[in-house]
Amino acid sequence: MVTASWVGLVLVAAALLLWRPAAAQQVGMIAGKDNPLPCTCTDVDVRVSFISVVEYTCWQQYTFGNCAQKFIMDSIKEVPEGYCQISCGRCPCCSSLAAAAEAAGLTEFWWAMNKTTGDRLGPLTAPGFAATLMAPDNNAMNSLFDKLGGKDRILSDDGVRGKLANIMAYHAVKPVPGYEAWTTPFLLPGTQLQTFKDGATLEVVEGGDGGNIKVQGAGSSAEITQKDIYACKGYINRLNWYLLPPGESLS
């Protein structure tokens, strides 16, 4: 026989699953040991009660332009900091993917992203953007630029710039359902990662158990040399080479 106390426990458990703790909303998946999480901001979706179903995510509220609306700060008592703290840019202790890439010294990668992708990937400067960037180091990027004829040609030739834009989109991995960015503990051999390059995939061919993780593209592969650089709701993995998408060559 089901008692009232058991029903109460079930309702509380359901409420916790719907609301989810701040840390889960903040980072989605656990970061690797290389970069422990430095921030405890939240990104709790707008809701009318503790157990209500969410209609729009924080990222959607940001894209709707609702961050300055009164209801964002008129949160339930369990969320005293207000809704959508990260996505609406009220978190002082975490940065966007763009800022994290520059801080990590991935300057050539960010130059290429900034010059070629535009709004194709989403606003990389927004702290609530959930994606995982596979970022070739500066040596790899400079080699890629040389193959394309140098930065001046990239900037002056629409065809070359379009080729680089496709390559860069292939280095941005879409979040898993629920707007949660991939992190390396989940990159096991055989994992398929959908990218912003028309949904083309990368495949993890080595990984797990603390070993090196290798990512295979359609035309090249690379190893992750630094894992899970933290950027609010996104992450960056430093690669030792660049990845070529289907249909792209440098010849």
PDB file of C-alpha atoms in Angstrom:
ATOM      1  CA  MET A   1       0.000   0.000   0.000  1.00  0.00           C
ATOM      2  CA  VAL A   2       1.342   3.459  -0.957  1.00  0.00           C
ATOM      3  CA  THR A   3       1.390   5.831   2.016  1.00  0.00           C
ATOM      4  CA  ALA A   4       1.221   9.608   1.984  1.00  0.00           C
ATOM      5  CA  SER A   5       4.826   9.823   3.153  1.00  0.00           C
ATOM      6  CA  TRP A   6       6.035   7.763   0.200  1.00  0.00           C
ATOM      7  CA  VAL A   7       4.063   9.960  -2.191  1.00  0.00           C
ATOM      8  CA  GLY A   8       5.716  12.996  -0.638  1.00  0.00           C
ATOM      9  CA  LEU A   9       9.179  11.543  -1.103  1.00  0.00           C
ATOM     10  CA  VAL A  10       8.482  10.779  -4.750  1.00  0.00           C
ATOM     11  CA  LEU A  11       7.271  14.338  -5.354  1.00  0.00           C
ATOM     12  CA  VAL A  12      10.379  15.787  -3.711  1.00  0.00           C
ATOM     13  CA  ALA A  13      12.636  13.551  -5.829  1.00  0.00           C
ATOM     14  CA  ALA A  14      10.800  14.582  -8.988  1.00  0.00           C
ATOM     15  CA  ALA A  15      11.160  18.230  -8.049  1.00  0.00           C
ATOM     16  CA  LEU A  16      14.893  17.886  -7.570  1.00  0.00           C
ATOM     17  CA  LEU A  17      15.247  16.272 -10.984  1.00  0.00           C
ATOM     18  CA  LEU A  18      13.260  19.031 -12.634  1.00  0.00           C
ATOM     19  CA  TRP A  19      15.080  21.861 -10.919  1.00  0.00           C
ATOM     20  CA  ARG A  20      18.564  20.351 -10.883  1.00  0.00           C
ATOM     21  CA  PRO A  21      21.279  21.721  -8.614  1.00  0.00           C
ATOM     22  CA  ALA A  22      23.134  24.844  -9.612  1.00  0.00           C
ATOM     23  CA  ALA A  23      26.343  22.996 -10.444  1.00  0.00           C
ATOM     24  CA  ALA A  24      24.553  20.687 -12.860  1.00  0.00           C
ATOM     25  CA  GLN A  25      22.921  23.639 -14.603  1.00  0.00           C
ATOM     26  CA  GLN A  26      26.218  25.443 -14.704  1.00  0.00           C
ATOM     27  CA  VAL A  27      28.538  22.932 -16.294  1.00  0.00           C
ATOM     28  CA  GLY A  28      26.434  20.116 -17.714  1.00  0.00           C
ATOM     29  CA  MET A  29      29.159  17.499 -17.442  1.00  0.00           C
ATOM     30  CA  ILE A  30      32.084  17.078 -15.098  1.00  0.00           C
ATOM     31  CA  ALA A  31      35.317  18.750 -16.149  1.00  0.00           C
ATOM     32  CA  GLY A  32      38.542  16.798 -16.474  1.00  0.00           C
ATOM     33  CA  LYS A  33      41.278  16.795 -13.835  1.00  0.00           C
ATOM     34  CA  ASP A  34      43.394  19.213 -15.888  1.00  0.00           C
ATOM     35  CA  ASN A  35      41.025  22.100 -15.180  1.00  0.00           C
ATOM     36  CA  PRO A  36      38.927  21.929 -11.996  1.00  0.00           C
ATOM     37  CA  LEU A  37      35.831  24.113 -12.007  1.00  0.00           C
ATOM     38  CA  PRO A  38      36.670  27.564 -10.608  1.00  0.00           C
ATOM     39  CA  CYS A  39      33.169  28.980 -10.408  1.00  0.00           C
ATOM     40  CA  THR A  40      29.886  28.326  -8.640  1.00  0.00           C
ATOM     41  CA  CYS A  41      27.481  30.549 -10.565  1.00  0.00           C
ATOM     42  CA  THR A  42      24.148  29.076 -11.606  1.00  0.00           C
ATOM     43  CA  ASP A  43      22.040  29.084 -14.749  1.00  0.00           C
ATOM     44  CA  VAL A  44      18.622  28.060 -13.476  1.00  0.00           C
ATOM     45  CA  ASP A  45      15.867  28.228 -16.076  1.00  0.00           C
ATOM     46  CA  VAL A  46      12.840  30.448 -15.438  1.00  0.00           C
ATOM     47  CA  ARG A  47       9.950  28.646 -13.721  1.00  0.00           C
ATOM     48  CA  VAL A  48       6.829  29.621 -11.810  1.00  0.00           C
ATOM     49  CA  SER A  49       7.298  27.136  -8.983  1.00  0.00           C
ATOM     50  CA  PHE A  50       9.831  24.713  -7.582  1.00  0.00           C
ATOM     51  CA  ILE A  51       8.339  21.732  -9.449  1.00  0.00           C
ATOM     52  CA  SER A  52       7.073  23.433 -12.607  1.00  0.00           C
ATOM     53  CA  VAL A  53       8.141  22.363 -16.076  1.00  0.00           C
ATOM     54  CA  VAL A  54      10.559  24.696 -17.848  1.00  0.00           C
ATOM     55  CA  GLU A  55       9.146  26.341 -20.971  1.00  0.00           C
ATOM     56  CA  TYR A  56      12.309  28.051 -22.231  1.00  0.00           C
ATOM     57  CA  THR A  57      15.959  27.480 -21.350  1.00  0.00           C
ATOM     58  CA  CYS A  58      18.274  30.233 -20.175  1.00  0.00           C
ATOM     59  CA  TRP A  59      20.011  30.207 -23.526  1.00  0.00           C
ATOM     60  CA  GLN A  60      16.674  30.788 -25.241  1.00  0.00           C
ATOM     61  CA  GLN A  61      15.878  33.628 -22.840  1.00  0.00           C
ATOM     62  CA  TYR A  62      19.210  35.198 -23.793  1.00  0.00           C
ATOM     63  CA  THR A  63      18.533  34.861 -27.529  1.00  0.00           C
ATOM     64  CA  PHE A  64      15.040  36.330 -27.023  1.00  0.00           C
ATOM     65  CA  GLY A  65      16.657  39.405 -25.441  1.00  0.00           C
ATOM     66  CA  ASN A  66      14.919  38.844 -22.115  1.00  0.00           C
ATOM     67  CA  CYS A  67      17.880  39.212 -19.757  1.00  0.00           C
ATOM     68  CA  ALA A  68      16.854  42.715 -18.682  1.00  0.00           C
ATOM     69  CA  GLN A  69      13.255  41.729 -18.063  1.00  0.00           C
ATOM     70  CA  LYS A  70      11.950  41.951 -14.501  1.00  0.00           C
ATOM     71  CA  PHE A  71      10.892  38.294 -14.349  1.00  0.00           C
ATOM     72  CA  ILE A  72      14.521  37.171 -14.687  1.00  0.00           C
ATOM     73  CA  MET A  73      15.304  38.554 -11.229  1.00  0.00           C
ATOM     74  CA  ASP A  74      11.885  37.799  -9.720  1.00  0.00           C
ATOM     75  CA  SER A  75      13.000  34.238  -9.009  1.00  0.00           C
ATOM     76  CA  ILE A  76      11.689  31.690  -6.559  1.00  0.00           C
ATOM     77  CA  LYS A  77      13.256  31.673  -3.091  1.00  0.00           C
ATOM     78  CA  GLU A  78      15.482  28.676  -3.922  1.00  0.00           C
ATOM     79  CA  VAL A  79      17.251  30.824  -6.544  1.00  0.00           C
ATOM     80  CA  PRO A  80      18.114  34.076  -4.732  1.00  0.00           C
ATOM     81  CA  GLU A  81      20.696  35.067  -7.354  1.00  0.00           C
ATOM     82  CA  GLY A  82      17.982  35.249 -10.018  1.00  0.00           C
ATOM     83  CA  TYR A  83      17.421  33.098 -13.068  1.00  0.00           C
ATOM     84  CA  CYS A  84      19.955  32.629 -15.851  1.00  0.00           C
ATOM     85  CA  GLN A  85      22.932  34.113 -14.005  1.00  0.00           C
ATOM     86  CA  ILE A  86      25.471  32.743 -16.494  1.00  0.00           C
ATOM     87  CA  SER A  87      23.562  33.109 -19.756  1.00  0.00           C
ATOM     88  CA  CYS A  88      22.586  36.686 -18.914  1.00  0.00           C
ATOM     89  CA  GLY A  89      26.178  37.687 -18.139  1.00  0.00           C
ATOM     90  CA  ARG A  90      25.821  38.286 -14.375  1.00  0.00           C
ATOM     91  CA  CYS A  91      28.496  35.763 -13.375  1.00  0.00           C
ATOM     92  CA  PRO A  92      31.834  37.383 -12.436  1.00  0.00           C
ATOM     93  CA  CYS A  93      33.877  34.196 -12.240  1.00  0.00           C
ATOM     94  CA  CYS A  94      33.564  32.483 -15.628  1.00  0.00           C
ATOM     95  CA  SER A  95      34.261  33.592 -19.164  1.00  0.00           C
ATOM     96  CA  SER A  96      32.973  33.029 -22.668  1.00  0.00           C
ATOM     97  CA  LEU A  97      34.550  30.545 -25.075  1.00  0.00           C
ATOM     98  CA  ALA A  98      36.168  33.446 -26.910  1.00  0.00           C
ATOM     99  CA  ALA A  99      37.770  34.852 -23.757  1.00  0.00           C
ATOM    100  CA  ALA A 100      38.842  31.396 -22.576  1.00  0.00           C
ATOM    101  CA  ALA A 101      40.542  30.655 -25.904  1.00  0.00           C
ATOM    102  CA  GLU A 102      42.510  33.880 -25.761  1.00  0.00           C
ATOM    103  CA  ALA A 103      43.417  33.364 -22.083  1.00  0.00           C
ATOM    104  CA  ALA A 104      44.694  29.863 -22.926  1.00  0.00           C
ATOM    105  CA  GLY A 105      47.026  31.301 -25.573  1.00  0.00           C
ATOM    106  CA  LEU A 106      45.024  29.878 -28.481  1.00  0.00           C
ATOM    107  CA  THR A 107      45.316  33.173 -30.277  1.00  0.00           C
ATOM    108  CA  GLU A 108      45.583  31.860 -33.840  1.00  0.00           C
ATOM    109  CA  PHE A 109      42.570  29.597 -33.363  1.00  0.00           C
ATOM    110  CA  TRP A 110      40.509  32.511 -32.087  1.00  0.00           C
ATOM    111  CA  TRP A 111      41.741  34.734 -34.949  1.00  0.00           C
ATOM    112  CA  ALA A 112      40.435  32.172 -37.435  1.00  0.00           C
ATOM    113  CA  MET A 113      37.126  31.764 -35.617  1.00  0.00           C
ATOM    114  CA  ASN A 114      36.639  35.499 -35.353  1.00  0.00           C
ATOM    115  CA  LYS A 115      37.477  36.214 -39.001  1.00  0.00           C
ATOM    116  CA  THR A 116      35.501  33.431 -40.642  1.00  0.00           C
ATOM    117  CA  THR A 117      32.571  31.968 -38.732  1.00  0.00           C
ATOM    118  CA  GLY A 118      30.457  35.037 -37.905  1.00  0.00           C
ATOM    119  CA  ASP A 119      27.084  33.940 -36.498  1.00  0.00           C
ATOM    120  CA  ARG A 120      27.333  30.479 -38.024  1.00  0.00           C
ATOM    121  CA  LEU A 121      28.219  28.806 -34.731  1.00  0.00           C
ATOM    122  CA  GLY A 122      26.364  31.131 -32.399  1.00  0.00           C
ATOM    123  CA  PRO A 123      27.816  33.969 -30.349  1.00  0.00           C
ATOM    124  CA  LEU A 124      31.106  32.590 -29.011  1.00  0.00           C
ATOM    125  CA  THR A 125      31.446  35.758 -26.946  1.00  0.00           C
ATOM    126  CA  ALA A 126      28.272  34.946 -24.977  1.00  0.00           C
ATOM    127  CA  PRO A 127      28.991  33.175 -21.658  1.00  0.00           C
ATOM    128  CA  GLY A 128      25.914  30.937 -21.892  1.00  0.00           C
ATOM    129  CA  PHE A 129      26.822  29.383 -25.247  1.00  0.00           C
ATOM    130  CA  ALA A 130      27.219  25.634 -24.689  1.00  0.00           C
ATOM    131  CA  ALA A 131      29.684  24.028 -27.082  1.00  0.00           C
ATOM    132  CA  THR A 132      33.007  22.199 -27.026  1.00  0.00           C
ATOM    133  CA  LEU A 133      35.764  23.674 -29.161  1.00  0.00           C
ATOM    134  CA  MET A 134      38.516  21.421 -30.476  1.00  0.00           C
ATOM    135  CA  ALA A 135      41.201  24.078 -30.754  1.00  0.00           C
ATOM    136  CA  PRO A 136      44.460  23.392 -32.648  1.00  0.00           C
ATOM    137  CA  ASP A 137      47.469  25.010 -31.016  1.00  0.00           C
ATOM    138  CA  ASN A 138      49.204  28.003 -32.603  1.00  0.00           C
ATOM    139  CA  ASN A 139      51.766  25.886 -34.452  1.00  0.00           C
ATOM    140  CA  ALA A 140      49.024  23.786 -36.053  1.00  0.00           C
ATOM    141  CA  MET A 141      46.980  26.861 -36.965  1.00  0.00           C
ATOM    142  CA  ASN A 142      49.968  28.626 -38.518  1.00  0.00           C
ATOM    143  CA  SER A 143      50.612  25.523 -40.609  1.00  0.00           C
ATOM    144  CA  LEU A 144      46.991  25.608 -41.737  1.00  0.00           C
ATOM    145  CA  PHE A 145      47.251  29.304 -42.632  1.00  0.00           C
ATOM    146  CA  ASP A 146      50.373  28.583 -44.693  1.00  0.00           C
ATOM    147  CA  LYS A 147      48.542  25.821 -46.574  1.00  0.00           C
ATOM    148  CA  LEU A 148      45.805  28.323 -47.400  1.00  0.00           C
ATOM    149  CA  GLY A 149      48.242  30.954 -48.636  1.00  0.00           C
ATOM    150  CA  GLY A 150      48.645  33.039 -45.493  1.00  0.00           C
ATOM    151  CA  LYS A 151      46.451  35.417 -43.522  1.00  0.00           C
ATOM    152  CA  ASP A 152      46.437  38.143 -46.154  1.00  0.00           C
ATOM    153  CA  ARG A 153      45.014  35.772 -48.733  1.00  0.00           C
ATOM    154  CA  ILE A 154      42.479  34.434 -46.251  1.00  0.00           C
ATOM    155  CA  LEU A 155      41.209  37.965 -45.659  1.00  0.00           C
ATOM    156  CA  SER A 156      41.196  39.001 -49.322  1.00  0.00           C
ATOM    157  CA  ASP A 157      39.933  35.826 -51.043  1.00  0.00           C
ATOM    158  CA  ASP A 158      36.305  34.899 -50.323  1.00  0.00           C
ATOM    159  CA  GLY A 159      36.829  31.338 -51.526  1.00  0.00           C
ATOM    160  CA  VAL A 160      39.786  30.740 -49.227  1.00  0.00           C
ATOM    161  CA  ARG A 161      38.015  32.399 -46.326  1.00  0.00           C
ATOM    162  CA  GLY A 162      34.991  30.180 -46.944  1.00  0.00           C
ATOM    163  CA  LYS A 163      37.212  27.095 -46.910  1.00  0.00           C
ATOM    164  CA  LEU A 164      38.696  28.159 -43.575  1.00  0.00           C
ATOM    165  CA  ALA A 165      35.188  28.861 -42.226  1.00  0.00           C
ATOM    166  CA  ASN A 166      34.173  25.274 -43.020  1.00  0.00           C
ATOM    167  CA  ILE A 167      37.286  23.931 -41.330  1.00  0.00           C
ATOM    168  CA  MET A 168      36.706  26.041 -38.215  1.00  0.00           C
ATOM    169  CA  ALA A 169      33.055  24.999 -37.963  1.00  0.00           C
ATOM    170  CA  TYR A 170      34.310  21.401 -37.963  1.00  0.00           C
ATOM    171  CA  HIS A 171      36.262  22.187 -34.782  1.00  0.00           C
ATOM    172  CA  ALA A 172      33.132  23.200 -32.863  1.00  0.00           C
ATOM    173  CA  VAL A 173      31.163  20.324 -31.321  1.00  0.00           C
ATOM    174  CA  LYS A 174      27.466  20.744 -30.681  1.00  0.00           C
ATOM    175  CA  PRO A 175      26.172  20.120 -27.157  1.00  0.00           C
ATOM    176  CA  VAL A 176      24.373  16.933 -26.268  1.00  0.00           C
ATOM    177  CA  PRO A 177      20.585  17.145 -25.824  1.00  0.00           C
ATOM    178  CA  GLY A 178      19.789  19.444 -22.946  1.00  0.00           C
ATOM    179  CA  TYR A 179      22.371  22.072 -23.976  1.00  0.00           C
ATOM    180  CA  GLU A 180      25.229  20.365 -22.167  1.00  0.00           C
ATOM    181  CA  ALA A 181      28.745  20.583 -23.586  1.00  0.00           C
ATOM    182  CA  TRP A 182      30.899  17.498 -24.085  1.00  0.00           C
ATOM    183  CA  THR A 183      33.839  16.944 -21.737  1.00  0.00           C
ATOM    184  CA  THR A 184      36.693  14.462 -22.042  1.00  0.00           C
ATOM    185  CA  PRO A 185      35.549  11.879 -19.443  1.00  0.00           C
ATOM    186  CA  PHE A 186      32.787  11.050 -21.918  1.00  0.00           C
ATOM    187  CA  LEU A 187      35.032  10.862 -25.004  1.00  0.00           C
ATOM    188  CA  LEU A 188      35.399   7.098 -25.203  1.00  0.00           C
ATOM    189  CA  PRO A 189      36.550   5.230 -28.328  1.00  0.00           C
ATOM    190  CA  GLY A 190      33.791   5.114 -30.916  1.00  0.00           C
ATOM    191  CA  THR A 191      32.028   8.236 -29.670  1.00  0.00           C
ATOM    192  CA  GLN A 192      30.612  10.296 -32.535  1.00  0.00           C
ATOM    193  CA  LEU A 193      30.645  14.066 -32.051  1.00  0.00           C
ATOM    194  CA  GLN A 194      28.347  16.182 -34.180  1.00  0.00           C
ATOM    195  CA  THR A 195      29.930  19.454 -35.292  1.00  0.00           C
ATOM    196  CA  PHE A 196      28.627  22.780 -36.526  1.00  0.00           C
ATOM    197  CA  LYS A 197      29.939  21.926 -40.013  1.00  0.00           C
ATOM    198  CA  ASP A 198      26.550  20.859 -41.406  1.00  0.00           C
ATOM    199  CA  GLY A 199      26.335  18.142 -38.762  1.00  0.00           C
ATOM    200  CA  ALA A 200      29.503  16.374 -39.972  1.00  0.00           C
ATOM    201  CA  THR A 201      30.947  14.188 -37.228  1.00  0.00           C
ATOM    202  CA  LEU A 202      34.257  13.628 -35.507  1.00  0.00           C
ATOM    203  CA  GLU A 203      35.079  10.234 -34.015  1.00  0.00           C
ATOM    204  CA  VAL A 204      37.022   9.478 -30.869  1.00  0.00           C
ATOM    205  CA  VAL A 205      39.485   6.726 -31.829  1.00  0.00           C
ATOM    206  CA  GLU A 206      41.561   6.563 -28.648  1.00  0.00           C
ATOM    207  CA  GLY A 207      40.602   7.558 -25.146  1.00  0.00           C
ATOM    208  CA  GLY A 208      39.489   6.690 -21.644  1.00  0.00           C
ATOM    209  CA  ASP A 209      41.350   5.354 -18.626  1.00  0.00           C
ATOM    210  CA  GLY A 210      43.596   8.408 -18.445  1.00  0.00           C
ATOM    211  CA  GLY A 211      45.241   7.740 -21.827  1.00  0.00           C
ATOM    212  CA  ASN A 212      45.649  10.128 -24.696  1.00  0.00           C
ATOM    213  CA  ILE A 213      42.498  10.971 -26.593  1.00  0.00           C
ATOM    214  CA  LYS A 214      42.702  11.103 -30.368  1.00  0.00           C
ATOM    215  CA  VAL A 215      39.989  12.637 -32.506  1.00  0.00           C
ATOM    216  CA  GLN A 216      39.578  11.516 -36.104  1.00  0.00           C
ATOM    217  CA  GLY A 217      38.230  13.850 -38.743  1.00  0.00           C
ATOM    218  CA  ALA A 218      37.372  13.027 -42.324  1.00  0.00           C
ATOM    219  CA  GLY A 219      40.775  14.165 -43.596  1.00  0.00           C
ATOM    220  CA  SER A 220      43.097  14.212 -40.583  1.00  0.00           C
ATOM    221  CA  SER A 221      43.354  13.392 -36.887  1.00  0.00           C
ATOM    222  CA  ALA A 222      44.690  15.137 -33.796  1.00  0.00           C
ATOM    223  CA  GLU A 223      45.437  14.402 -30.152  1.00  0.00           C
ATOM    224  CA  ILE A 224      44.041  16.363 -27.232  1.00  0.00           C
ATOM    225  CA  THR A 225      47.015  17.831 -25.366  1.00  0.00           C
ATOM    226  CA  GLN A 226      45.067  19.899 -22.812  1.00  0.00           C
ATOM    227  CA  LYS A 227      41.626  18.881 -21.615  1.00  0.00           C
ATOM    228  CA  ASP A 228      38.466  20.739 -20.677  1.00  0.00           C
ATOM    229  CA  ILE A 229      39.519  24.362 -20.497  1.00  0.00           C
ATOM    230  CA  TYR A 230      36.568  25.819 -18.649  1.00  0.00           C
ATOM    231  CA  ALA A 231      34.395  28.538 -20.194  1.00  0.00           C
ATOM    232  CA  CYS A 232      31.132  28.867 -18.240  1.00  0.00           C
ATOM    233  CA  LYS A 233      28.840  26.405 -20.045  1.00  0.00           C
ATOM    234  CA  GLY A 234      31.370  25.428 -22.704  1.00  0.00           C
ATOM    235  CA  TYR A 235      34.790  23.790 -22.854  1.00  0.00           C
ATOM    236  CA  ILE A 236      37.893  23.915 -25.024  1.00  0.00           C
ATOM    237  CA  ASN A 237      40.283  21.055 -25.774  1.00  0.00           C
ATOM    238  CA  ARG A 238      43.715  21.972 -27.123  1.00  0.00           C
ATOM    239  CA  LEU A 239      44.760  19.857 -30.151  1.00  0.00           C
ATOM    240  CA  ASN A 240      48.208  19.223 -31.631  1.00  0.00           C
ATOM    241  CA  TRP A 241      46.901  19.417 -35.235  1.00  0.00           C
ATOM    242  CA  TYR A 242      43.935  20.599 -37.251  1.00  0.00           C
ATOM    243  CA  LEU A 243      41.000  18.501 -38.498  1.00  0.00           C
ATOM    244  CA  LEU A 244      39.753  18.491 -42.080  1.00  0.00           C
ATOM    245  CA  PRO A 245      36.013  18.023 -42.717  1.00  0.00           C
ATOM    246  CA  PRO A 246      34.440  15.940 -45.477  1.00  0.00           C
ATOM    247  CA  GLY A 247      34.881  17.468 -48.913  1.00  0.00           C
ATOM    248  CA  GLU A 248      37.702  19.834 -47.894  1.00  0.00           C
ATOM    249  CA  SER A 249      41.316  19.489 -48.948  1.00  0.00           C
ATOM    250  CA  LEU A 250      44.313  21.793 -48.834  1.00  0.00           C
ATOM    251  CA  SER A 251      45.755  20.818 -52.214  1.00  0.00           C
TER     252      SER A 251
END
